[in-house]
Amino acid sequence: MKTALAALGLALLPSPAAAQTPDTLRDAFDQCFLVGTALNRWFIADEVPGLLDFVGDQFSAVTAENAMKWGRIHPEEGQYAVAIPDRLVSFAQANDMAVVGHTLVWHSQTPDWVFEGEGGQPASRELLLGRMKDHIDTVVGRYRGRVHGWDVVNEAILDDGSWRPSKWREQIGPDFVEQAFRFAHEADPKAELYYNDYNMTAPGKRDAVVAMVKDLQAKGVPISGIGMQGHFGIGRPSMEDFTAALDAYGSLGLKVMITELDVTVLPWPENLAVGADISSAAENREELDPYTDGLPEEVARAQADQYAALFRELVARKDFVSRVTFWGVSDADNWKNNFPVRGRTDHPMLFDRDLQPKPAFDAVMAEAKGCSGG
Ligand code: XIL
């Protein structure tokens, strides 16, 4: 009996392994929010040995970097390319990860045919709305119950708070946002539905997004969350703007997510608006590409500090922050190597080009102390 009790007593003590600090992002932030990554087509197709194992260990959510965008998944009318998206969804299911669908209605990476009617004229409201509904029915319907949430509308508002003059808005009218959310909800009533945009900390855009969401809520439109893309830099955004935006979105009673996080270390080309408008571009010049031989220690430190400050504020708001997704896995695959200047060597992520953790990784992991159990 004594031995049995002793055995029981021992079993109730945490084992040394369980008492250790978690060494993966997904475990460390388990009690706070999902931690996701974006995967490009080569990763999803498992063409990079070991990469998917690493992803399954570190992350609890995945987004397709491009494969679910209209131009990829629905390149011609009625033709859907689902091989890569299907693989992503199976991979996520096998690894107990949430899938984020990105994105249904966006002005970029959407083929011209979508907006064209007879004889090359702009499609009528009815035609374009019909195409939007077919697309959403097909794509959201296919992954019904397997995609956790969708970026339903991406980038509808400009930094100054005015509406982006996109073909969606011009040809359908101001209700295109509402219609997209209603179609998505019909196609998968249980999926979370998000509005997603960049520069979401800019006060003009922030206030306009809050006003738009209040209007949607007043009309009973099914919106469940707000995605702040999070293409940031060292010292950008200020923590004042970051927390003001988080709190403004959180006060709407919705989930708030960072959906495409990266912290560039490279200079922003002068004469180019800071942001993530994928049509922005500038020529490469030597002074715009200072770290081709590696990241100097002091810059790695400054980047780590920025990441730590961001995560501190996110952890403090774990009640309404539901996910933080990085826009890529390592410095090697992040899009900032080619945006807004092609062919630079950026170092925006937590893992370096050999998938080794950088100071930013340790800094982020240290913030997990704010998650109970983490
Ligand atoms: C980017 C991808 O990372 C690139 O591979 C692609 O060439 C362009 O789009 N905002 C978004 C993302 O919502 O879909 C964009 O992704 C980055 C900006």
Short mmCIF file of N, CA and C in Angstrom, two decimals, residues 135-290:
data_model
loop_
_atom_site.label_atom_id
_atom_site.label_comp_id
_atom_site.label_asym_id
_atom_site.label_seq_id
_atom_site.Cartn_x
_atom_site.Cartn_y
_atom_site.Cartn_z
N HIS A 135 -17.85 31.69 -56.56
CA HIS A 135 -16.49 31.46 -56.07
C HIS A 135 -16.51 31.11 -54.59
N ILE A 136 -17.23 31.89 -53.83
CA ILE A 136 -17.27 31.67 -52.37
C ILE A 136 -17.97 30.34 -52.05
N ASP A 137 -19.07 30.07 -52.74
CA ASP A 137 -19.77 28.79 -52.52
C ASP A 137 -18.82 27.61 -52.76
N THR A 138 -18.09 27.70 -53.87
CA THR A 138 -17.25 26.57 -54.27
C THR A 138 -16.05 26.41 -53.33
N VAL A 139 -15.37 27.52 -53.08
CA VAL A 139 -14.12 27.42 -52.32
C VAL A 139 -14.42 27.20 -50.83
N VAL A 140 -15.27 28.02 -50.27
CA VAL A 140 -15.58 27.87 -48.84
C VAL A 140 -16.33 26.56 -48.62
N GLY A 141 -17.22 26.23 -49.55
CA GLY A 141 -18.00 24.99 -49.45
C GLY A 141 -17.10 23.76 -49.46
N ARG A 142 -16.08 23.78 -50.31
CA ARG A 142 -15.18 22.62 -50.41
C ARG A 142 -14.50 22.30 -49.08
N TYR A 143 -14.14 23.36 -48.36
CA TYR A 143 -13.38 23.15 -47.10
C TYR A 143 -14.24 23.37 -45.87
N ARG A 144 -15.54 23.33 -46.08
CA ARG A 144 -16.48 23.51 -44.97
C ARG A 144 -16.13 22.60 -43.80
N GLY A 145 -16.04 23.18 -42.62
CA GLY A 145 -15.72 22.38 -41.43
C GLY A 145 -14.23 22.10 -41.27
N ARG A 146 -13.42 22.43 -42.28
CA ARG A 146 -11.98 22.14 -42.19
C ARG A 146 -11.12 23.40 -42.20
N VAL A 147 -11.72 24.51 -42.63
CA VAL A 147 -11.01 25.80 -42.53
C VAL A 147 -11.59 26.53 -41.32
N HIS A 148 -10.69 26.93 -40.43
CA HIS A 148 -11.10 27.54 -39.17
C HIS A 148 -11.71 28.93 -39.40
N GLY A 149 -11.09 29.69 -40.30
CA GLY A 149 -11.60 31.04 -40.55
C GLY A 149 -11.12 31.54 -41.90
N TRP A 150 -11.87 32.46 -42.47
CA TRP A 150 -11.55 33.03 -43.80
C TRP A 150 -11.28 34.53 -43.71
N ASP A 151 -10.23 34.97 -44.42
CA ASP A 151 -10.08 36.40 -44.70
C ASP A 151 -11.06 36.68 -45.83
N VAL A 152 -12.25 37.14 -45.46
CA VAL A 152 -13.32 37.27 -46.46
C VAL A 152 -13.02 38.44 -47.38
N VAL A 153 -12.73 39.59 -46.80
CA VAL A 153 -12.40 40.78 -47.60
C VAL A 153 -11.03 41.27 -47.16
N ASN A 154 -10.19 41.52 -48.16
CA ASN A 154 -8.82 41.97 -47.89
C ASN A 154 -8.65 43.38 -48.48
N GLU A 155 -8.17 44.31 -47.66
CA GLU A 155 -7.69 45.62 -48.13
C GLU A 155 -8.74 46.45 -48.87
N ALA A 156 -9.88 46.71 -48.24
CA ALA A 156 -10.93 47.51 -48.89
C ALA A 156 -10.80 49.00 -48.59
N ILE A 157 -9.94 49.34 -47.62
CA ILE A 157 -9.89 50.74 -47.15
C ILE A 157 -8.46 51.26 -47.26
N LEU A 158 -8.31 52.51 -47.67
CA LEU A 158 -6.98 53.12 -47.81
C LEU A 158 -6.51 53.71 -46.48
N ASP A 159 -5.23 54.09 -46.44
CA ASP A 159 -4.66 54.56 -45.17
C ASP A 159 -5.36 55.80 -44.62
N ASP A 160 -5.89 56.64 -45.51
CA ASP A 160 -6.55 57.86 -45.03
C ASP A 160 -7.99 57.60 -44.60
N GLY A 161 -8.42 56.36 -44.70
CA GLY A 161 -9.77 56.02 -44.24
C GLY A 161 -10.80 56.04 -45.35
N SER A 162 -10.40 56.45 -46.56
CA SER A 162 -11.38 56.42 -47.65
C SER A 162 -11.46 55.00 -48.22
N TRP A 163 -12.53 54.72 -48.95
CA TRP A 163 -12.67 53.40 -49.56
C TRP A 163 -11.67 53.27 -50.71
N ARG A 164 -11.07 52.10 -50.85
CA ARG A 164 -10.21 51.85 -51.99
C ARG A 164 -11.09 51.78 -53.24
N PRO A 165 -10.74 52.52 -54.28
CA PRO A 165 -11.58 52.48 -55.48
C PRO A 165 -11.31 51.22 -56.31
N SER A 166 -11.68 50.06 -55.79
CA SER A 166 -11.42 48.80 -56.49
C SER A 166 -12.55 48.48 -57.45
N LYS A 167 -12.32 47.52 -58.33
CA LYS A 167 -13.39 47.09 -59.24
C LYS A 167 -14.55 46.47 -58.46
N TRP A 168 -14.25 45.83 -57.37
CA TRP A 168 -15.33 45.27 -56.53
C TRP A 168 -16.29 46.38 -56.12
N ARG A 169 -15.69 47.47 -55.66
CA ARG A 169 -16.54 48.55 -55.16
C ARG A 169 -17.20 49.31 -56.30
N GLU A 170 -16.42 49.53 -57.36
CA GLU A 170 -16.98 50.32 -58.47
C GLU A 170 -18.09 49.57 -59.18
N GLN A 171 -17.94 48.27 -59.35
CA GLN A 171 -18.90 47.54 -60.17
C GLN A 171 -20.06 46.92 -59.37
N ILE A 172 -19.83 46.66 -58.09
CA ILE A 172 -20.94 46.12 -57.28
C ILE A 172 -21.61 47.23 -56.49
N GLY A 173 -20.78 48.11 -55.93
CA GLY A 173 -21.33 49.15 -55.06
C GLY A 173 -20.84 48.92 -53.65
N PRO A 174 -21.17 49.85 -52.76
CA PRO A 174 -20.61 49.80 -51.40
C PRO A 174 -20.98 48.56 -50.60
N ASP A 175 -22.01 47.83 -51.04
CA ASP A 175 -22.39 46.64 -50.25
C ASP A 175 -21.58 45.40 -50.61
N PHE A 176 -20.51 45.54 -51.41
CA PHE A 176 -19.77 44.31 -51.79
C PHE A 176 -19.18 43.61 -50.57
N VAL A 177 -18.82 44.38 -49.54
CA VAL A 177 -18.21 43.79 -48.34
C VAL A 177 -19.27 42.93 -47.63
N GLU A 178 -20.40 43.53 -47.41
CA GLU A 178 -21.50 42.84 -46.72
C GLU A 178 -21.92 41.57 -47.48
N GLN A 179 -22.01 41.68 -48.80
CA GLN A 179 -22.43 40.53 -49.60
C GLN A 179 -21.42 39.38 -49.45
N ALA A 180 -20.13 39.72 -49.47
CA ALA A 180 -19.10 38.68 -49.37
C ALA A 180 -19.22 37.93 -48.04
N PHE A 181 -19.43 38.68 -46.95
CA PHE A 181 -19.56 38.01 -45.65
C PHE A 181 -20.81 37.13 -45.60
N ARG A 182 -21.90 37.61 -46.19
CA ARG A 182 -23.13 36.80 -46.15
C ARG A 182 -22.96 35.51 -46.97
N PHE A 183 -22.32 35.63 -48.13
CA PHE A 183 -22.10 34.42 -48.96
C PHE A 183 -21.21 33.43 -48.20
N ALA A 184 -20.17 33.95 -47.56
CA ALA A 184 -19.23 33.05 -46.86
C ALA A 184 -19.94 32.35 -45.71
N HIS A 185 -20.78 33.07 -45.01
CA HIS A 185 -21.49 32.49 -43.89
C HIS A 185 -22.46 31.39 -44.35
N GLU A 186 -23.10 31.64 -45.49
CA GLU A 186 -24.00 30.60 -46.03
C GLU A 186 -23.21 29.35 -46.40
N ALA A 187 -22.01 29.55 -46.94
CA ALA A 187 -21.23 28.40 -47.42
C ALA A 187 -20.63 27.59 -46.27
N ASP A 188 -20.33 28.23 -45.16
CA ASP A 188 -19.83 27.51 -43.98
C ASP A 188 -20.22 28.29 -42.72
N PRO A 189 -21.40 27.97 -42.19
CA PRO A 189 -21.93 28.77 -41.07
C PRO A 189 -21.05 28.75 -39.82
N LYS A 190 -20.16 27.74 -39.71
CA LYS A 190 -19.35 27.67 -38.49
C LYS A 190 -17.99 28.33 -38.64
N ALA A 191 -17.59 28.67 -39.85
CA ALA A 191 -16.25 29.25 -40.04
C ALA A 191 -16.23 30.68 -39.49
N GLU A 192 -15.09 31.05 -38.91
CA GLU A 192 -14.91 32.45 -38.51
C GLU A 192 -14.68 33.27 -39.78
N LEU A 193 -15.14 34.51 -39.76
CA LEU A 193 -15.05 35.36 -40.95
C LEU A 193 -14.39 36.69 -40.58
N TYR A 194 -13.34 37.04 -41.34
CA TYR A 194 -12.52 38.20 -40.97
C TYR A 194 -12.46 39.28 -42.04
N TYR A 195 -12.28 40.52 -41.57
CA TYR A 195 -11.82 41.61 -42.43
C TYR A 195 -10.32 41.75 -42.17
N ASN A 196 -9.51 41.82 -43.25
CA ASN A 196 -8.05 41.82 -43.13
C ASN A 196 -7.48 43.00 -43.91
N ASP A 197 -6.43 43.64 -43.36
CA ASP A 197 -5.84 44.79 -44.08
C ASP A 197 -4.45 45.09 -43.53
N TYR A 198 -3.66 45.86 -44.30
CA TYR A 198 -2.35 46.30 -43.81
C TYR A 198 -2.46 47.71 -43.23
N ASN A 199 -1.38 48.20 -42.62
CA ASN A 199 -1.38 49.53 -41.99
C ASN A 199 -2.60 49.76 -41.11
N MET A 200 -2.99 48.73 -40.41
CA MET A 200 -4.20 48.82 -39.57
C MET A 200 -3.97 49.64 -38.31
N THR A 201 -2.72 50.09 -38.11
CA THR A 201 -2.45 50.97 -36.97
C THR A 201 -2.51 52.44 -37.38
N ALA A 202 -2.60 52.71 -38.68
CA ALA A 202 -2.72 54.11 -39.12
C ALA A 202 -4.07 54.65 -38.64
N PRO A 203 -4.06 55.76 -37.86
CA PRO A 203 -5.33 56.20 -37.25
C PRO A 203 -6.48 56.39 -38.24
N GLY A 204 -6.20 56.92 -39.43
CA GLY A 204 -7.28 57.13 -40.41
C GLY A 204 -7.91 55.82 -40.83
N LYS A 205 -7.07 54.85 -41.14
CA LYS A 205 -7.60 53.54 -41.55
C LYS A 205 -8.28 52.85 -40.37
N ARG A 206 -7.66 52.94 -39.21
CA ARG A 206 -8.22 52.30 -38.01
C ARG A 206 -9.65 52.80 -37.76
N ASP A 207 -9.83 54.10 -37.77
CA ASP A 207 -11.15 54.65 -37.46
C ASP A 207 -12.18 54.26 -38.53
N ALA A 208 -11.72 54.21 -39.78
CA ALA A 208 -12.65 53.83 -40.85
C ALA A 208 -13.03 52.35 -40.75
N VAL A 209 -12.07 51.51 -40.38
CA VAL A 209 -12.38 50.08 -40.23
C VAL A 209 -13.36 49.89 -39.07
N VAL A 210 -13.12 50.60 -37.97
CA VAL A 210 -14.05 50.50 -36.83
C VAL A 210 -15.45 50.92 -37.27
N ALA A 211 -15.54 52.02 -38.02
CA ALA A 211 -16.86 52.50 -38.47
C ALA A 211 -17.51 51.48 -39.40
N MET A 212 -16.72 50.92 -40.31
CA MET A 212 -17.26 49.92 -41.25
C MET A 212 -17.79 48.71 -40.49
N VAL A 213 -17.00 48.24 -39.50
CA VAL A 213 -17.41 47.04 -38.77
C VAL A 213 -18.68 47.32 -37.94
N LYS A 214 -18.74 48.50 -37.33
CA LYS A 214 -19.96 48.83 -36.57
C LYS A 214 -21.18 48.82 -37.47
N ASP A 215 -21.00 49.32 -38.68
CA ASP A 215 -22.09 49.35 -39.65
C ASP A 215 -22.49 47.91 -40.01
N LEU A 216 -21.49 47.05 -40.24
CA LEU A 216 -21.79 45.64 -40.56
C LEU A 216 -22.52 44.99 -39.40
N GLN A 217 -22.03 45.25 -38.19
CA GLN A 217 -22.66 44.63 -37.01
C GLN A 217 -24.11 45.11 -36.86
N ALA A 218 -24.34 46.40 -37.12
CA ALA A 218 -25.70 46.95 -37.00
C ALA A 218 -26.64 46.28 -38.00
N LYS A 219 -26.08 45.87 -39.13
CA LYS A 219 -26.91 45.21 -40.16
C LYS A 219 -27.00 43.70 -39.95
N GLY A 220 -26.35 43.22 -38.90
CA GLY A 220 -26.41 41.77 -38.63
C GLY A 220 -25.52 40.94 -39.55
N VAL A 221 -24.51 41.58 -40.12
CA VAL A 221 -23.60 40.84 -41.01
C VAL A 221 -22.66 39.97 -40.16
N PRO A 222 -22.49 38.70 -40.55
CA PRO A 222 -21.70 37.77 -39.72
C PRO A 222 -20.19 37.98 -39.84
N ILE A 223 -19.64 38.89 -39.06
CA ILE A 223 -18.18 39.09 -39.03
C ILE A 223 -17.69 38.68 -37.65
N SER A 224 -16.60 37.89 -37.61
CA SER A 224 -16.14 37.41 -36.30
C SER A 224 -14.78 37.94 -35.89
N GLY A 225 -14.04 38.54 -36.82
CA GLY A 225 -12.71 38.98 -36.40
C GLY A 225 -12.10 39.99 -37.34
N ILE A 226 -11.03 40.59 -36.84
CA ILE A 226 -10.29 41.59 -37.61
C ILE A 226 -8.83 41.15 -37.69
N GLY A 227 -8.31 41.12 -38.92
CA GLY A 227 -6.92 40.75 -39.12
C GLY A 227 -6.08 41.98 -39.43
N MET A 228 -5.07 42.18 -38.59
CA MET A 228 -4.08 43.23 -38.87
C MET A 228 -2.90 42.51 -39.52
N GLN A 229 -2.59 42.82 -40.75
CA GLN A 229 -1.56 42.03 -41.45
C GLN A 229 -0.24 42.02 -40.66
N GLY A 230 0.25 43.21 -40.29
CA GLY A 230 1.46 43.23 -39.47
C GLY A 230 2.76 43.15 -40.25
N HIS A 231 2.83 43.86 -41.37
CA HIS A 231 4.12 43.98 -42.08
C HIS A 231 4.85 45.18 -41.47
N PHE A 232 5.63 44.89 -40.43
CA PHE A 232 6.18 45.94 -39.58
C PHE A 232 7.67 46.13 -39.83
N GLY A 233 8.24 47.10 -39.10
CA GLY A 233 9.69 47.33 -39.16
C GLY A 233 10.19 47.62 -37.75
N ILE A 234 11.49 47.86 -37.63
CA ILE A 234 12.03 48.17 -36.30
C ILE A 234 11.53 49.56 -35.90
N GLY A 235 10.84 49.65 -34.78
CA GLY A 235 10.26 50.91 -34.35
C GLY A 235 8.98 51.30 -35.08
N ARG A 236 8.49 50.43 -35.93
CA ARG A 236 7.28 50.73 -36.70
C ARG A 236 6.35 49.53 -36.67
N PRO A 237 5.13 49.67 -36.17
CA PRO A 237 4.52 50.89 -35.68
C PRO A 237 5.03 51.25 -34.28
N SER A 238 4.69 52.45 -33.82
CA SER A 238 4.98 52.79 -32.43
C SER A 238 4.07 51.94 -31.56
N MET A 239 4.51 51.67 -30.33
CA MET A 239 3.67 50.86 -29.44
C MET A 239 2.38 51.61 -29.10
N GLU A 240 2.43 52.93 -29.16
CA GLU A 240 1.22 53.72 -28.90
C GLU A 240 0.16 53.45 -29.98
N ASP A 241 0.59 53.50 -31.24
CA ASP A 241 -0.36 53.23 -32.33
C ASP A 241 -0.80 51.77 -32.32
N PHE A 242 0.13 50.87 -31.99
CA PHE A 242 -0.19 49.44 -31.99
C PHE A 242 -1.26 49.13 -30.95
N THR A 243 -1.05 49.61 -29.72
CA THR A 243 -2.01 49.29 -28.66
C THR A 243 -3.34 50.01 -28.89
N ALA A 244 -3.28 51.23 -29.42
CA ALA A 244 -4.54 51.94 -29.68
C ALA A 244 -5.37 51.17 -30.71
N ALA A 245 -4.70 50.63 -31.72
CA ALA A 245 -5.43 49.88 -32.75
C ALA A 245 -5.97 48.56 -32.17
N LEU A 246 -5.13 47.82 -31.44
CA LEU A 246 -5.61 46.56 -30.85
C LEU A 246 -6.85 46.81 -30.00
N ASP A 247 -6.79 47.86 -29.18
CA ASP A 247 -7.91 48.12 -28.27
C ASP A 247 -9.15 48.60 -29.01
N ALA A 248 -8.93 49.39 -30.07
CA ALA A 248 -10.08 49.86 -30.86
C ALA A 248 -10.80 48.66 -31.48
N TYR A 249 -10.03 47.73 -32.06
CA TYR A 249 -10.67 46.56 -32.68
C TYR A 249 -11.25 45.62 -31.62
N GLY A 250 -10.51 45.45 -30.52
CA GLY A 250 -10.99 44.56 -29.45
C GLY A 250 -12.30 45.05 -28.86
N SER A 251 -12.47 46.38 -28.82
CA SER A 251 -13.68 46.93 -28.19
C SER A 251 -14.92 46.67 -29.04
N LEU A 252 -14.75 46.18 -30.26
CA LEU A 252 -15.91 45.84 -31.10
C LEU A 252 -16.49 44.48 -30.72
N GLY A 253 -15.82 43.82 -29.78
CA GLY A 253 -16.31 42.50 -29.35
C GLY A 253 -15.92 41.39 -30.31
N LEU A 254 -14.95 41.66 -31.16
CA LEU A 254 -14.51 40.66 -32.14
C LEU A 254 -13.14 40.11 -31.76
N LYS A 255 -12.79 38.98 -32.37
CA LYS A 255 -11.43 38.48 -32.22
C LYS A 255 -10.49 39.36 -33.04
N VAL A 256 -9.30 39.55 -32.53
CA VAL A 256 -8.30 40.35 -33.26
C VAL A 256 -7.09 39.45 -33.50
N MET A 257 -6.56 39.55 -34.71
CA MET A 257 -5.43 38.70 -35.08
C MET A 257 -4.35 39.50 -35.78
N ILE A 258 -3.10 39.08 -35.58
CA ILE A 258 -2.03 39.55 -36.45
C ILE A 258 -1.88 38.43 -37.48
N THR A 259 -2.06 38.76 -38.74
CA THR A 259 -2.25 37.69 -39.73
C THR A 259 -1.07 37.48 -40.67
N GLU A 260 -0.14 38.44 -40.73
CA GLU A 260 0.96 38.32 -41.70
C GLU A 260 2.23 38.96 -41.13
N LEU A 261 2.61 38.53 -39.95
CA LEU A 261 3.66 39.27 -39.24
C LEU A 261 5.05 39.09 -39.85
N ASP A 262 5.74 40.20 -40.04
CA ASP A 262 7.18 40.22 -40.31
C ASP A 262 7.72 41.57 -39.89
N VAL A 263 8.99 41.58 -39.48
CA VAL A 263 9.63 42.83 -39.04
C VAL A 263 10.88 43.02 -39.90
N THR A 264 10.75 43.83 -40.95
CA THR A 264 11.87 44.06 -41.86
C THR A 264 13.00 44.80 -41.14
N VAL A 265 14.24 44.51 -41.56
CA VAL A 265 15.38 45.25 -41.00
C VAL A 265 15.95 46.21 -42.06
N LEU A 266 15.33 46.23 -43.23
CA LEU A 266 15.90 47.00 -44.34
C LEU A 266 15.29 48.39 -44.45
N PRO A 267 16.06 49.34 -45.04
CA PRO A 267 15.51 50.69 -45.20
C PRO A 267 14.33 50.70 -46.18
N TRP A 268 13.36 51.54 -45.91
CA TRP A 268 12.23 51.69 -46.82
C TRP A 268 12.63 52.71 -47.88
N PRO A 269 12.43 52.39 -49.17
CA PRO A 269 12.84 53.35 -50.21
C PRO A 269 12.09 54.67 -50.06
N GLU A 270 12.85 55.78 -50.07
CA GLU A 270 12.17 57.08 -49.97
C GLU A 270 11.30 57.25 -51.22
N ASN A 271 10.31 58.07 -51.15
CA ASN A 271 9.33 58.28 -52.24
C ASN A 271 8.34 57.14 -52.41
N LEU A 272 8.37 56.19 -51.50
CA LEU A 272 7.41 55.08 -51.62
C LEU A 272 6.61 55.06 -50.31
N ALA A 273 5.28 55.01 -50.42
CA ALA A 273 4.46 54.98 -49.21
C ALA A 273 4.77 53.70 -48.44
N VAL A 274 4.95 53.83 -47.13
CA VAL A 274 5.22 52.65 -46.30
C VAL A 274 3.93 51.84 -46.18
N GLY A 275 4.02 50.56 -46.44
CA GLY A 275 2.82 49.73 -46.32
C GLY A 275 3.04 48.39 -46.99
N ALA A 276 1.95 47.77 -47.45
CA ALA A 276 2.07 46.45 -48.07
C ALA A 276 1.22 46.37 -49.33
N ASP A 277 1.04 47.51 -50.00
CA ASP A 277 0.31 47.49 -51.27
C ASP A 277 1.20 46.76 -52.27
N ILE A 278 0.78 45.57 -52.70
CA ILE A 278 1.71 44.72 -53.46
C ILE A 278 2.03 45.28 -54.84
N SER A 279 1.37 46.37 -55.25
CA SER A 279 1.75 46.98 -56.52
C SER A 279 2.89 48.00 -56.35
N SER A 280 3.31 48.28 -55.12
CA SER A 280 4.43 49.22 -54.90
C SER A 280 5.74 48.54 -55.29
N ALA A 281 6.65 49.32 -55.88
CA ALA A 281 7.96 48.75 -56.23
C ALA A 281 8.99 49.86 -56.35
N ALA A 282 10.24 49.53 -56.03
CA ALA A 282 11.35 50.46 -56.24
C ALA A 282 12.55 49.67 -56.71
N GLU A 283 13.45 50.34 -57.41
CA GLU A 283 14.68 49.70 -57.90
C GLU A 283 15.62 49.39 -56.74
N ASN A 284 16.40 48.33 -56.88
CA ASN A 284 17.40 48.03 -55.85
C ASN A 284 18.62 48.95 -56.02
N ARG A 285 19.21 49.34 -54.91
CA ARG A 285 20.46 50.10 -54.90
C ARG A 285 21.24 49.59 -53.70
N GLU A 286 22.58 49.75 -53.75
CA GLU A 286 23.41 49.17 -52.71
C GLU A 286 22.97 49.59 -51.30
N GLU A 287 22.65 50.89 -51.15
CA GLU A 287 22.33 51.36 -49.79
C GLU A 287 20.97 50.84 -49.30
N LEU A 288 20.19 50.28 -50.21
CA LEU A 288 18.90 49.70 -49.78
C LEU A 288 19.05 48.23 -49.36
N ASP A 289 20.26 47.70 -49.51
CA ASP A 289 20.46 46.26 -49.26
C ASP A 289 21.71 46.03 -48.42
N PRO A 290 21.71 46.55 -47.18
CA PRO A 290 22.97 46.58 -46.41
C PRO A 290 23.39 45.26 -45.75
#
